[in-house]
Short mmCIF file of C-alpha atoms in Angstrom, two decimals:
data_model
loop_
_atom_site.label_atom_id
_atom_site.label_comp_id
_atom_site.label_asym_id
_atom_site.label_seq_id
_atom_site.Cartn_x
_atom_site.Cartn_y
_atom_site.Cartn_z
CA MET A 1 163.52 83.19 27.08
CA GLU A 2 160.93 83.27 24.28
CA GLN A 3 160.67 87.06 24.50
CA THR A 4 164.47 87.46 24.46
CA LEU A 5 164.82 85.29 21.35
CA LEU A 6 162.00 87.15 19.62
CA GLU A 7 163.66 90.50 20.32
CA LEU A 8 166.95 89.17 18.96
CA LEU A 9 165.27 88.03 15.75
CA GLN A 10 163.35 91.28 15.32
CA GLN A 11 166.55 93.29 15.69
CA TYR A 12 169.03 91.19 13.70
CA GLY A 13 166.95 88.77 11.61
CA TYR A 14 168.71 85.93 9.78
CA ILE A 15 172.14 87.49 10.37
CA GLY A 16 171.43 87.28 14.11
CA ILE A 17 170.59 83.57 13.75
CA PHE A 18 173.88 82.99 11.94
CA PHE A 19 176.05 84.66 14.58
CA PHE A 20 174.07 83.10 17.45
CA LEU A 21 174.93 79.63 16.12
CA VAL A 22 178.55 80.57 15.36
CA LEU A 23 179.11 81.66 18.96
CA GLY A 24 177.11 78.77 20.41
CA ILE A 25 179.08 76.11 18.53
CA ALA A 26 182.42 77.83 19.21
CA GLY A 27 181.84 77.39 22.94
CA LEU A 28 179.62 80.08 24.46
CA PRO A 29 176.83 78.65 26.68
CA LEU A 30 173.90 79.65 24.45
CA PRO A 31 170.60 77.72 24.20
CA ASP A 32 171.18 76.46 20.65
CA GLU A 33 168.44 73.82 20.57
CA ILE A 34 165.89 76.17 22.14
CA MET A 35 166.75 78.82 19.58
CA MET A 36 166.34 76.48 16.61
CA THR A 37 163.14 74.90 17.87
CA PHE A 38 161.74 78.40 18.39
CA LEU A 39 162.80 79.25 14.83
CA GLY A 40 160.88 76.22 13.63
CA TYR A 41 157.81 77.43 15.49
CA LEU A 42 158.12 80.88 13.87
CA THR A 43 158.31 79.26 10.43
CA SER A 44 155.04 77.45 11.17
CA THR A 45 153.33 80.80 11.83
CA GLY A 46 154.83 82.45 8.74
CA GLN A 47 156.96 84.92 10.73
CA LEU A 48 160.14 83.38 9.29
CA ASN A 49 160.91 81.62 6.03
CA LEU A 50 161.64 77.93 6.64
CA TYR A 51 164.42 77.74 4.04
CA LEU A 52 166.21 80.90 5.20
CA ALA A 53 165.91 79.95 8.88
CA PHE A 54 167.44 76.56 8.16
CA LEU A 55 170.15 78.00 5.88
CA SER A 56 171.25 80.64 8.38
CA SER A 57 171.31 78.06 11.20
CA PHE A 58 173.25 75.54 9.14
CA LEU A 59 175.81 78.09 7.92
CA GLY A 60 176.25 79.44 11.46
CA SER A 61 176.81 75.93 12.84
CA ALA A 62 179.21 75.02 10.03
CA CYS A 63 181.16 78.26 10.45
CA GLY A 64 181.36 77.89 14.25
CA ILE A 65 182.64 74.32 14.13
CA SER A 66 185.13 75.24 11.38
CA ILE A 67 186.59 78.01 13.55
CA SER A 68 187.01 75.52 16.41
CA TYR A 69 188.69 73.04 14.05
CA TYR A 70 191.20 75.58 12.76
CA LEU A 71 192.00 76.74 16.30
CA GLY A 72 192.71 73.12 17.17
CA VAL A 73 194.95 72.70 14.11
CA ARG A 74 196.89 75.93 14.64
CA LEU A 75 197.11 76.24 18.42
CA GLY A 76 196.88 72.64 19.61
CA TYR A 77 196.10 71.11 22.98
CA PRO A 78 198.08 73.61 25.14
CA PHE A 79 195.75 76.42 23.98
CA LEU A 80 192.63 74.45 24.88
CA LYS A 81 194.06 73.38 28.22
CA LYS A 82 195.12 76.93 29.11
CA TYR A 83 192.29 79.03 27.69
CA GLY A 84 189.42 76.53 27.35
CA GLY A 85 187.81 77.72 30.58
CA LYS A 86 187.46 81.21 29.17
CA ILE A 87 185.26 79.88 26.36
CA PHE A 88 183.38 77.60 28.78
CA ILE A 89 185.23 74.43 27.80
CA THR A 90 185.93 72.98 31.24
CA ARG A 91 188.50 70.29 31.92
CA ARG A 92 185.68 67.87 32.74
CA ARG A 93 184.05 68.46 29.35
CA LEU A 94 187.40 68.08 27.67
CA ARG A 95 188.14 64.82 29.48
CA ILE A 96 184.72 63.31 28.68
CA THR A 97 184.95 64.32 25.02
CA GLN A 98 188.46 62.89 24.73
CA LEU A 99 187.20 59.53 25.98
CA LEU A 100 184.26 59.59 23.55
CA PHE A 101 186.53 60.70 20.71
CA ARG A 102 188.85 57.76 21.29
CA LYS A 103 185.89 55.38 21.32
CA TYR A 104 183.84 56.72 18.41
CA GLY A 105 186.38 58.69 16.38
CA ASN A 106 185.05 60.70 13.45
CA TRP A 107 181.45 59.73 14.18
CA LEU A 108 181.56 61.91 17.28
CA LEU A 109 181.81 64.93 14.96
CA PHE A 110 178.38 63.92 13.64
CA ALA A 111 176.67 62.68 16.80
CA GLY A 112 178.35 65.20 19.12
CA TYR A 113 175.95 67.94 18.00
CA PHE A 114 173.21 66.15 19.91
CA ILE A 115 175.23 65.99 23.16
CA PRO A 116 175.31 69.33 25.04
CA GLY A 117 178.81 70.17 26.19
CA VAL A 118 180.40 67.69 23.81
CA ARG A 119 179.63 69.46 20.52
CA HIS A 120 181.65 72.46 21.70
CA VAL A 121 184.81 70.37 22.06
CA THR A 122 184.79 67.78 19.24
CA ALA A 123 186.06 70.14 16.53
CA TYR A 124 188.97 71.33 18.68
CA LEU A 125 190.00 67.72 19.27
CA ALA A 126 189.59 66.92 15.56
CA GLY A 127 191.96 69.77 14.74
CA ILE A 128 194.44 68.77 17.45
CA SER A 129 194.33 65.18 16.12
CA LYS A 130 195.15 66.50 12.61
CA ILE A 131 192.09 64.90 11.03
CA SER A 132 192.08 65.90 7.37
CA LEU A 133 189.85 68.79 6.31
CA ALA A 134 187.96 66.53 3.90
CA ARG A 135 187.14 63.97 6.61
CA PHE A 136 186.29 66.69 9.12
CA SER A 137 183.96 68.39 6.61
CA LEU A 138 182.15 65.16 5.76
CA PHE A 139 181.24 64.30 9.35
CA ALA A 140 180.94 67.79 10.88
CA TYR A 141 178.86 69.44 8.16
CA THR A 142 176.60 66.40 7.77
CA GLY A 143 176.05 66.48 11.53
CA ALA A 144 175.26 70.20 11.38
CA PHE A 145 172.70 69.56 8.64
CA PHE A 146 170.82 66.90 10.58
CA TRP A 147 171.09 68.77 13.88
CA CYS A 148 169.55 71.92 12.42
CA ALA A 149 166.94 69.94 10.49
CA THR A 150 165.93 68.02 13.63
CA PHE A 151 165.27 70.98 15.91
CA ILE A 152 163.88 73.39 13.31
CA GLY A 153 161.72 70.53 12.03
CA LEU A 154 160.49 69.78 15.56
CA GLY A 155 159.54 73.41 16.10
CA HIS A 156 157.74 73.53 12.76
CA VAL A 157 155.81 70.32 13.44
CA LEU A 158 154.93 71.13 17.07
CA GLY A 159 153.91 74.73 16.38
CA ALA A 160 152.68 76.48 19.51
CA ASN A 161 153.57 73.38 21.54
CA TRP A 162 157.28 73.69 20.68
CA GLU A 163 158.36 74.11 24.32
CA MET A 164 157.03 70.70 25.28
CA VAL A 165 159.93 68.98 23.47
CA PHE A 166 162.34 70.16 26.16
CA GLY A 167 160.14 68.85 28.94
CA VAL A 168 160.01 65.46 27.22
CA MET A 169 163.77 65.47 26.60
CA HIS A 170 164.45 66.34 30.23
CA LYS A 171 162.27 63.43 31.32
CA TYR A 172 163.45 60.75 28.87
CA GLY A 173 166.93 61.96 27.98
CA ALA A 174 168.76 62.71 24.74
CA ARG A 175 168.31 59.09 23.60
CA LEU A 176 164.81 60.08 22.57
CA LEU A 177 166.40 62.13 19.77
CA TRP A 178 167.57 58.99 18.00
CA ILE A 179 163.91 58.02 17.67
CA VAL A 180 162.72 61.49 16.76
CA LEU A 181 165.55 62.29 14.32
CA PRO A 182 164.61 59.92 11.46
CA VAL A 183 160.92 60.83 11.81
CA VAL A 184 161.63 64.56 11.57
CA VAL A 185 164.05 64.18 8.66
CA ILE A 186 161.59 62.00 6.69
CA TRP A 187 158.77 64.45 7.39
CA LEU A 188 160.91 67.43 6.40
CA GLY A 189 161.92 65.72 3.15
CA TRP A 190 158.27 64.98 2.36
CA TYR A 191 157.27 68.56 3.23
CA LEU A 192 159.92 70.14 0.98
CA TRP A 193 159.12 67.74 -1.87
CA ASN A 194 155.41 68.53 -1.55
CA GLN A 195 156.10 72.27 -1.49
CA ASN A 196 158.21 72.06 -4.64
CA ASN A 197 155.52 70.04 -6.41
CA ASN A 198 152.85 72.59 -5.44
CA ASN A 199 155.01 75.46 -6.66
CA SER A 200 155.66 73.70 -9.96
CA TYR A 201 151.95 73.03 -10.39
CA HIS A 202 151.00 76.68 -9.79
CA THR A 203 153.78 77.85 -12.13
CA LYS A 204 152.49 75.68 -14.94
CA GLN A 205 148.99 77.06 -14.48
#
C-alpha cells in the first residue's frame, strides 16, 4: 500500500492527491485516511509541503462532497437507489446513514467524515433532503477541514510510525478519534503559528 501511494504521488503530485480525495468522497472504496496519514508522514520528512498537501486534500474532499450533494439535489433518491451500488453505496450503507441523518441532521455532514461508509452517503441525502447550499457548505466544508487536518496532522506527528494509528484504531475503534482530534488540531494550530513567527523573525533579520 505504501509503495502504491508513493508511486501515485511521484507520478501525479498534488493534482493526484486532489483527484484521489474527489473520487474517494464521491463513493469509490479508496483508503482516504491511509492516504492522508501517509501524506502527513511525507510532510514530516520534507518530501511534501505541509500546506500544499493539506490544501489539495481539503479541496479534493470539498469538491467530492459537493458533487455528491448536487447529484442528490438534481437526481434525487431514485438515482441513489437504482445506481448507488455502482458507486459502492450499498442499500445497507444507505439505510444506516438515513437513520443517522434523521437522528443527527446537519451534524452528520460534519461527523460523517470520520465514519467509513457513512461519509460517502451523507451529501447525497443532504441534497435529496433539499438542505440549503449555505447550510450544507457550513457543515460539510468544516467537516472536511477537520478531517484532513486530523489525519495529515497525525501522519506529521507520528512520522515513521504513521502506520501504527490504524492498528490502534482497529483495536479501540473510531471513538478514539474524538480524543485525538482536539489534540491534533491544537498541535497543528500551534505548529503553524510557530512557523509563521519564525518566518517573520527571519524576514526581519
